[in-house]
Amino acid sequence: MESPVQQYLQAIADACASTDGAVAGYIPELAAADPDRFAMCLATVDGQVYRVGDASHRYSIQSISKPFTYALALQDLGVEAVTAKVGVEPSGDAFNEISLAPGTGRPRNPMINAGAITAASLVDGTDGADRFDRVLAWYGRFAGRELAVDEAVYTSELATAHRNRGLAHLLREFDILTGDPEEVLDQYIRQCAISVDTRDLALMAATLANGGVHPRGGEPVLEPGVVERVLSVMTTCGMYDAAGDWVSSVGMPAKSGVSGAIIGVLPGQVGVAVFSPRLDGHGNSSRGVTLFERMSTDMEMHLMHVSRGSRSAVRNAYSLAEGLSRSRRRPAEQDTLARVADRAMVYELHGDLLFAGAEAIVRTVVEDDPELAVFDFSHVNEIAMVSRRTLVALRDRMREQDALAVVVDPEGVLPDPDAGTDRATRYFPDVPAAIAWCEDELLSRYGGDVAAHDPVADHPLLALLDDEQCSAVQAVMHESSYRAGEVVLAAGGAFAGVHLIVEGSASARATGRDGRSVTLVVMGAGTSFGELALGTGDVQETEIVADSDLRLLVLPADRLERLTREQPALALAVWQAIARDGYRVADRALRRGAVHQHQG
Ligand code: GLN
């Protein structure tokens, strides 16, 4: 099946096939380009590359080199030293304008030729050739392959570079360039002649879109702080004297070059490159500009496009009173929980948590003012630094009033800054486990007479029997114990009898679609397991694991069978108790399902 994204790109390429403009004439080799050649590539930050047209046709990178050399200078020298030599103000001038700040001679920005020649001189290296070698290898890391110079373009441009030569000497006169201006000029013209194809450019743009990490293979190329700086300058200066128009109508950091390519960067999403050699009056590809305008509108790529993402950071919030608990407990505990369960809240979070998302979480929690809060990060992708700080501050505020926040974070998106200390946050593998802990905590805070309970005699399966029946049943049961983590019943086994939990707790677990083990039910003292197999053709479908050290009283399947045959009156009472308890559990599960569905 052809991807609709691929179809869409092909359709807009066909729809925007203007023949306005003319191929750049001032570099003889470029004047020979085929004006009708066309390519467009879109690379996502996770490395998917869509191509339309002649995506592997090569041409010289020209001015699209400028942001990448500027980035290398910034990474080599630091922002301050680079900014002392070249500014970040849009000049409103054409790319090759001889414009330097009056008095200092400092070029206004690194996207016009004067600034780009200066940036080239600031790259680390012993001489022009050495600096160039570093630049060439550097671009290769963005493209994801080794690049080379188109010697014909280089020779052709060097021979006619009167304007750029003039600029280089002027910059030397102002001491903006310090070495030999001819050496820097040569380096700059070589850098403009590096040969790339449209796919290379899309990946170079996507590396910027991906915070400086190559979308294929994940190599970190550029520091995030440098990425921000480079993208800012591309936004304000990348399209020369058309920058204002571009920012308004397309709204993407971009860079164009006279061979006819334009790259656009949508931070966090995609890098796009278009190649079509006919240029408009500003020296930008005409078809390229039209296509970017079209994509920006259709795909809502404008940087200032307001997304709602952060407003829905809290996908669902419910209290334990709303019945989502998956634990089975003895009736007395259930009563206590029914009274206080609304003091514990579960917050299901999702998306990328930027500041606005963290603020929404904080606001919700402050309003609810819960005593216990479970924050479920299972569906959160990324958490901005500011959000991490905000969430830790929220946890600390809660602690001040004796409220506790716990975290469910199977993917490890939110490491605890206090891990290993006595301030550490409690982490759980999934929500049911966290809820079970909250219930224990609520019971220890409000439980009252729970300890006075006799876990055997008061067990729902035994409570309705008279003393004589009770001891007769206990006589055919045996005790058994397990260590925390041990498997009590394996999935797939035959009905193994009824297991009463006397002490500790156990979980029923199953393997989810992603292969991860999920908790279905957490069972505490006073509950039982194993009998559910009677409802599934005598097959134990889930795995039962001891959560803590576990003490059980087991009525094995063969004993229950024998009891049924030999002491039918007693067996009837036992089966009655099993049925009653089974219906009690089923009833709670049905109600809980209804509440969950109601909440959406
Ligand atoms: N090498 C070209 C020049 O310096 C680059 C200009 C451009 O692509 N806009 O004139």
Short mmCIF file of N, CA and C in Angstrom, two decimals, residues 26 47 124 127 136 156 204 252 279 282 290 306 319 323 332 370 385 393 524 537 564 581:
data_model
loop_
_atom_site.label_atom_id
_atom_site.label_comp_id
_atom_site.label_asym_id
_atom_site.label_seq_id
_atom_site.Cartn_x
_atom_site.Cartn_y
_atom_site.Cartn_z
N TYR A 26 25.55 33.84 -12.20
CA TYR A 26 26.85 34.47 -11.92
C TYR A 26 27.98 33.47 -11.67
N GLY A 47 13.84 9.05 11.33
CA GLY A 47 14.66 8.48 10.26
C GLY A 47 13.95 8.02 9.01
N ASP A 124 37.92 25.85 14.08
CA ASP A 124 39.25 25.43 14.52
C ASP A 124 40.04 24.80 13.38
N ASP A 127 45.16 25.82 9.30
CA ASP A 127 45.09 26.74 8.16
C ASP A 127 43.78 26.49 7.40
N LEU A 136 34.22 19.62 5.94
CA LEU A 136 33.72 18.56 5.05
C LEU A 136 33.27 17.34 5.87
N SER A 156 35.09 26.99 -11.06
CA SER A 156 34.29 27.97 -11.76
C SER A 156 33.96 29.16 -10.86
N MET A 204 20.15 16.32 6.81
CA MET A 204 20.88 17.38 7.53
C MET A 204 19.88 18.25 8.28
N MET A 252 9.13 28.63 9.28
CA MET A 252 10.02 27.52 9.62
C MET A 252 11.45 28.02 9.50
N LEU A 279 15.41 30.48 -9.75
CA LEU A 279 15.41 31.32 -8.55
C LEU A 279 14.53 32.54 -8.73
N HIS A 282 15.07 37.11 -4.96
CA HIS A 282 15.88 37.10 -3.74
C HIS A 282 16.97 36.04 -3.79
N THR A 290 7.20 28.13 -3.16
CA THR A 290 5.77 27.79 -3.32
C THR A 290 5.45 26.49 -2.58
N VAL A 306 -0.46 26.96 16.99
CA VAL A 306 -0.66 26.62 18.39
C VAL A 306 -1.23 25.22 18.51
N SER A 319 -10.36 8.86 41.64
CA SER A 319 -9.98 8.46 42.99
C SER A 319 -10.21 6.97 43.14
N GLY A 323 -13.58 3.08 42.20
CA GLY A 323 -13.70 1.65 42.00
C GLY A 323 -12.70 1.00 41.08
N ALA A 332 -13.83 -6.58 55.96
CA ALA A 332 -13.63 -5.48 56.91
C ALA A 332 -12.74 -4.40 56.31
N PRO A 370 -5.10 15.56 47.22
CA PRO A 370 -5.22 14.17 47.69
C PRO A 370 -4.18 13.86 48.77
N MET A 385 12.93 19.64 31.20
CA MET A 385 13.64 19.91 32.46
C MET A 385 12.75 20.68 33.43
N ALA A 393 9.01 19.48 42.84
CA ALA A 393 8.55 20.49 43.80
C ALA A 393 7.15 20.14 44.31
N GLY A 524 -4.64 -9.72 48.85
CA GLY A 524 -4.07 -9.63 50.18
C GLY A 524 -4.55 -10.75 51.09
N GLY A 537 -12.55 -23.86 32.32
CA GLY A 537 -12.31 -25.26 31.96
C GLY A 537 -11.23 -25.90 32.81
N THR A 564 -16.29 -33.74 48.32
CA THR A 564 -17.57 -33.68 47.62
C THR A 564 -18.23 -35.06 47.56
N ASP A 581 -18.24 -15.99 47.41
CA ASP A 581 -17.04 -15.13 47.28
C ASP A 581 -16.79 -14.80 45.81
#
